[in-house]
Coordinates of C-alpha atoms in Angstrom, one line a residue:
M1 CA 83.0 52.6 101.8
T2 CA 82.9 56.4 103.1
K3 CA 85.4 57.1 105.9
L4 CA 85.3 60.4 108.2
M5 CA 89.0 60.9 109.4
I6 CA 89.5 63.0 112.7
Y7 CA 92.6 64.7 113.2
G8 CA 93.4 65.9 116.3
A9 CA 90.9 63.4 117.8
T10 CA 92.6 62.8 121.3
G11 CA 92.1 66.6 122.2
Y12 CA 89.3 68.0 124.2
T13 CA 87.2 69.1 121.0
G14 CA 88.5 66.2 119.0
R15 CA 87.6 63.3 121.4
M16 CA 84.2 64.7 121.7
T17 CA 83.5 64.8 118.1
A18 CA 84.9 61.1 118.1
E19 CA 82.5 59.7 120.7
H20 CA 79.8 61.4 118.7
A21 CA 80.8 59.9 115.5
R22 CA 81.1 56.5 116.8
A23 CA 77.9 56.6 118.7
A24 CA 76.1 57.9 115.1
G25 CA 77.6 54.8 113.5
T26 CA 80.0 56.7 111.5
P27 CA 82.9 55.1 109.4
L28 CA 85.6 56.6 111.5
V29 CA 89.5 56.7 111.7
L30 CA 91.4 58.5 114.0
A31 CA 94.5 60.4 113.6
G32 CA 97.2 62.7 115.0
R33 CA 100.7 62.6 116.2
S34 CA 100.6 60.8 119.6
K35 CA 100.6 57.0 119.1
D36 CA 100.4 56.4 122.9
T37 CA 97.0 58.6 123.5
L38 CA 95.6 58.0 119.7
S39 CA 95.8 54.0 120.1
G40 CA 94.4 54.1 123.3
L41 CA 91.5 56.0 122.6
A42 CA 90.8 53.7 119.2
A43 CA 90.9 50.7 121.3
E44 CA 88.4 52.5 123.4
L45 CA 86.0 53.3 120.7
G46 CA 86.8 50.1 118.3
V47 CA 87.9 52.0 115.4
E48 CA 90.8 52.5 113.4
H49 CA 93.4 54.7 113.8
R50 CA 96.6 56.3 111.9
V51 CA 99.5 58.5 113.2
F52 CA 101.4 61.1 110.9
G53 CA 102.5 64.7 111.4
L54 CA 102.1 67.5 109.0
S55 CA 105.8 68.2 108.0
D56 CA 105.8 65.6 104.9
N57 CA 103.4 65.5 102.3
G58 CA 103.5 62.4 101.3
E59 CA 102.9 61.2 105.1
I60 CA 100.1 63.2 105.1
D61 CA 98.9 61.8 101.5
E62 CA 99.6 58.0 102.6
G63 CA 97.1 58.9 105.9
L64 CA 94.5 60.4 103.9
A65 CA 94.0 57.0 101.8
D66 CA 90.3 55.7 101.3
I67 CA 89.5 59.1 103.6
S68 CA 86.4 60.8 102.1
A69 CA 86.1 63.4 104.6
L70 CA 88.6 65.4 106.8
L71 CA 87.9 67.1 110.0
N72 CA 90.5 68.9 111.3
C73 CA 90.2 69.2 115.3
A74 CA 93.8 70.0 115.7
G75 CA 94.7 73.7 117.2
P76 CA 96.3 75.5 116.8
F77 CA 95.1 76.1 113.3
L78 CA 97.4 78.3 112.3
R79 CA 100.0 75.7 112.3
T80 CA 97.8 72.6 110.7
A81 CA 95.2 74.5 108.4
E82 CA 97.1 74.8 105.7
P83 CA 99.3 71.6 105.4
L84 CA 95.5 69.6 105.7
M85 CA 94.0 71.9 103.1
R86 CA 96.5 71.5 100.8
A87 CA 96.7 67.6 101.1
A88 CA 92.7 67.5 101.2
I89 CA 92.4 69.2 97.7
R90 CA 95.6 66.8 96.1
N91 CA 93.9 63.7 97.4
R92 CA 90.0 64.9 96.9
V93 CA 88.9 64.6 100.4
H94 CA 86.4 67.0 101.7
Y95 CA 88.2 69.2 104.6
L96 CA 86.3 70.8 107.6
D97 CA 87.5 72.2 110.6
T98 CA 86.7 73.6 114.0
A99 CA 88.7 77.0 113.8
A100 CA 87.5 80.3 115.2
E101 CA 90.6 81.8 113.7
L102 CA 90.5 84.2 110.7
D103 CA 93.4 83.0 109.2
S104 CA 91.8 79.5 108.3
Y105 CA 89.1 81.3 106.3
R106 CA 91.2 83.8 104.5
L107 CA 93.3 80.7 103.4
S108 CA 90.0 78.4 102.5
E109 CA 89.1 81.6 100.0
A110 CA 92.6 81.6 98.6
L111 CA 92.4 78.0 97.7
D112 CA 88.6 77.8 96.5
D113 CA 89.6 77.9 92.9
E114 CA 91.9 74.8 93.3
A115 CA 89.4 73.4 95.5
K116 CA 86.4 73.6 92.9
A117 CA 88.7 72.0 90.1
A118 CA 89.3 69.5 92.6
G119 CA 85.7 68.7 93.4
T120 CA 86.9 69.1 96.9
M121 CA 84.8 71.2 99.8
L122 CA 86.6 73.1 102.4
M123 CA 84.6 74.1 105.5
P124 CA 86.6 75.9 108.3
G125 CA 84.6 76.6 111.2
G126 CA 82.4 73.7 111.1
G127 CA 81.1 74.1 114.9
G128 CA 80.9 76.4 117.6
S129 CA 80.3 80.2 117.8
V130 CA 80.4 80.6 114.1
A131 CA 78.0 78.8 112.9
M132 CA 75.9 80.3 116.0
L133 CA 76.8 83.6 114.9
G134 CA 75.8 83.2 111.6
I135 CA 72.2 81.8 111.8
L136 CA 71.5 85.0 114.4
A137 CA 73.1 87.6 111.8
G138 CA 70.7 85.9 109.5
Y139 CA 67.6 86.2 111.7
A140 CA 68.7 90.0 112.6
V141 CA 68.8 91.0 108.9
G142 CA 65.6 89.4 108.7
K143 CA 63.9 92.1 110.5
V144 CA 65.1 95.1 108.8
S145 CA 64.3 96.1 105.2
D146 CA 67.2 96.8 103.1
P147 CA 70.2 96.2 105.8
R148 CA 73.5 98.1 105.7
K149 CA 75.0 97.2 109.0
I150 CA 75.4 93.9 111.3
E151 CA 76.9 94.4 114.3
I152 CA 77.7 90.9 116.6
A153 CA 78.8 90.6 120.1
L154 CA 79.9 87.1 121.6
R155 CA 79.7 86.9 125.8
V156 CA 81.3 83.9 126.8
A157 CA 80.9 83.3 130.4
G158 CA 83.1 80.5 131.6
G159 CA 86.6 79.0 130.9
L160 CA 88.3 78.0 127.8
S161 CA 89.3 74.3 126.9
R162 CA 93.5 74.5 127.0
G163 CA 93.7 74.2 123.2
S164 CA 91.1 76.8 122.9
A165 CA 93.1 79.2 125.1
I166 CA 96.6 78.4 122.9
S167 CA 94.7 78.7 119.7
A168 CA 93.4 82.1 121.0
V169 CA 96.6 83.7 122.2
E170 CA 98.5 82.0 119.2
N171 CA 96.0 83.7 116.6
V172 CA 95.1 87.2 117.8
T173 CA 96.0 89.8 115.1
T174 CA 97.8 92.5 115.6
E175 CA 95.2 94.7 113.4
T176 CA 91.7 94.8 114.4
L177 CA 89.3 94.7 111.4
A178 CA 85.9 95.6 110.4
R179 CA 84.1 95.1 107.1
V180 CA 83.4 98.4 105.4
D181 CA 81.6 98.6 102.6
G182 CA 82.5 95.0 101.3
K183 CA 86.2 95.5 102.2
L184 CA 88.2 94.2 105.5
V185 CA 89.5 97.5 106.7
G186 CA 91.8 98.7 110.0
V187 CA 89.8 100.1 113.1
P188 CA 90.6 101.6 116.3
A189 CA 91.4 98.6 118.8
D190 CA 90.1 100.8 122.0
G191 CA 87.0 101.1 120.6
I192 CA 84.5 99.7 123.4
R193 CA 81.1 99.5 123.0
K194 CA 77.9 98.4 125.4
F195 CA 75.6 95.4 124.2
D196 CA 72.6 94.2 126.7
F197 CA 72.9 90.6 126.6
G198 CA 69.5 90.7 128.3
R199 CA 71.0 91.7 132.1
G200 CA 71.9 95.4 131.8
E201 CA 74.5 96.4 129.8
V202 CA 78.0 95.2 129.2
D203 CA 81.3 96.8 127.9
C204 CA 83.0 94.5 125.1
F205 CA 86.0 95.1 122.9
P206 CA 86.1 94.9 118.8
V207 CA 87.9 91.9 118.1
T208 CA 88.6 90.2 114.5
L209 CA 86.4 87.1 114.1
P210 CA 85.9 84.8 111.0
D211 CA 82.6 86.0 110.9
L212 CA 83.9 89.3 108.8
I213 CA 83.9 86.6 106.3
T214 CA 81.3 84.2 106.6
I215 CA 78.6 86.6 107.3
W216 CA 79.1 89.1 105.0
R217 CA 79.3 86.4 102.3
A218 CA 75.9 84.5 103.8
T219 CA 74.2 88.0 104.3
G220 CA 75.9 90.7 101.5
V221 CA 75.5 93.3 104.2
P222 CA 78.6 95.6 103.3
D223 CA 79.3 96.8 106.8
V224 CA 79.8 94.1 109.6
E225 CA 81.8 95.0 113.1
T226 CA 82.3 92.2 115.7
F227 CA 82.4 92.7 119.4
V228 CA 83.4 90.2 122.5
Q229 CA 82.9 90.0 126.0
V230 CA 84.7 87.3 128.3
T231 CA 83.4 87.0 131.8
G232 CA 86.5 88.2 134.1
W233 CA 88.4 89.5 131.1
I234 CA 86.6 92.4 130.6
S235 CA 83.9 93.8 132.3
A236 CA 81.5 96.6 132.8
G237 CA 82.8 100.3 133.3
R238 CA 86.5 99.5 132.3
S239 CA 88.3 98.3 129.4
V240 CA 91.5 96.0 129.2
P241 CA 94.3 96.9 131.2
A242 CA 97.6 98.4 129.2
S243 CA 99.9 95.7 131.5
R244 CA 97.6 93.0 130.3
R245 CA 97.8 93.2 126.4
A246 CA 99.8 90.6 124.7
E247 CA 103.7 91.8 124.6
R248 CA 104.8 90.1 121.4
R249 CA 101.6 90.7 119.2
G250 CA 101.4 94.5 119.6
P251 CA 98.7 96.5 122.0
S252 CA 95.6 95.5 119.6
C253 CA 95.6 92.2 121.1
K254 CA 93.7 91.3 123.7
P255 CA 95.3 88.3 126.4
I256 CA 93.5 85.5 127.7
P257 CA 92.5 85.4 131.3
G258 CA 95.7 84.5 133.5
G259 CA 97.6 84.4 130.3
H260 CA 98.8 81.6 128.2
R261 CA 101.5 80.0 130.2
G262 CA 99.4 78.5 132.4
H263 CA 97.4 76.7 129.7
Q264 CA 100.9 75.6 128.3
R265 CA 101.9 73.8 131.4
G266 CA 98.3 71.8 130.8
R267 CA 95.9 73.7 133.2
S268 CA 93.0 73.3 131.9
C269 CA 89.0 73.6 132.0
D270 CA 88.2 70.4 130.4
T271 CA 85.9 69.1 133.1
R272 CA 82.5 68.0 133.3
A273 CA 81.9 70.7 135.3
S274 CA 83.4 73.5 133.1
R275 CA 81.6 72.5 130.0
H276 CA 78.0 72.4 131.7
G277 CA 79.1 75.9 133.1
Q278 CA 80.0 77.7 130.2
R279 CA 77.6 79.9 128.6
I280 CA 77.7 81.7 125.2
H281 CA 75.6 84.7 124.9
L282 CA 74.6 86.5 121.3
H283 CA 73.4 89.9 120.7
G284 CA 73.0 90.6 116.7
D285 CA 72.3 94.2 115.4
G286 CA 70.5 94.4 111.9
R287 CA 71.1 98.1 110.8
G288 CA 68.4 99.5 108.5
R289 CA 64.9 100.3 108.5
G290 CA 63.3 98.1 111.5
R291 CA 64.5 97.0 114.7
P292 CA 67.2 94.7 115.5
A293 CA 67.1 91.5 117.0
R294 CA 68.5 89.7 120.0
I295 CA 68.9 85.9 121.7
E296 CA 70.6 85.0 124.6
R297 CA 70.7 81.2 124.7
R298 CA 72.8 79.0 126.7
I299 CA 74.8 76.5 125.1
S300 CA 76.5 73.6 125.9
S301 CA 79.9 72.4 124.6
R302 CA 79.0 69.0 124.6
L303 CA 76.1 69.2 121.7
P304 CA 77.9 67.7 118.5
C305 CA 76.1 70.9 116.4
A306 CA 75.9 74.1 118.5
G307 CA 74.8 75.6 115.8
S308 CA 71.9 73.4 115.0
A309 CA 70.3 74.2 118.5
V310 CA 70.4 77.8 117.6
R311 CA 68.4 77.1 114.6
Q312 CA 65.8 74.8 116.3
R313 CA 65.4 77.3 118.9
F314 CA 64.1 80.0 116.5
R315 CA 62.1 77.5 114.7
A316 CA 60.5 76.5 117.9
D317 CA 59.4 79.7 119.1
D318 CA 60.1 82.7 117.4
R319 CA 58.8 84.9 120.7
Q320 CA 61.6 84.1 122.7
H321 CA 64.0 86.1 120.7
H322 CA 63.1 89.2 122.2
D323 CA 63.0 92.4 119.5
Y324 CA 63.2 95.7 120.9

């Protein structure tokens, strides 16, 4: 029987994913390190669960017995992606995760030959902004001829879950990167740019997103730049103050609003109200001959596949994606 394992099932994203998978009738196994919380969720959903950490390869391999696909929802992925990807290859189990961190994508590229030899799929970033931005990039590129450059800006209004906040703080890179002539190169971290998400221009700062890998591979456009603007983190007319930059990661890092210590203590926006209040706005600019494309779309993080929602929106009414 084909079985899906969700590792990190008791976290914010993992629990929602498990609930959706169970409702869809997917043969499901929940996994993670916390026996008490895991057994409670498994009992609630009426599914199997397995408890194992990631420090021992033998223990991981035993945990993956009779599993067909592994979905890793346990961030920070800086700690979890490599042991689970390598285990997936050893055990010929397809691997997916919900990472938005560059290292997971670089790792999957490095392991690509091994994965192909094992007949194993590695798919980091199986949900969230990476899927949405990829769809937007394809739409923007389709509006111009001979596309040479894509600029993508992401605006998030609302809070971050505890896990996402910790992941963001621990995984920001000390180097700000862009794709130039098909290669990842360092760029100035203070290159604030203005983008219009439909309600006037706001300041966005360059940030190293995995879309530098995924969009380049999907479109073949040689130059890709990624920007972000978070409500309350950076606002129109001012850049990130030096006093709020991450101390141990270098001057190019941008801290999470309020810092990460509160999230480490358990403060979280993992509430029904925050999920419905979160807004994600996307701006895609395909440079070549033609006009750039823009989309503004409210996305609820309760959706099991945000990328699917964006794709359906494109198909339903192309006129809603304002060309200018």
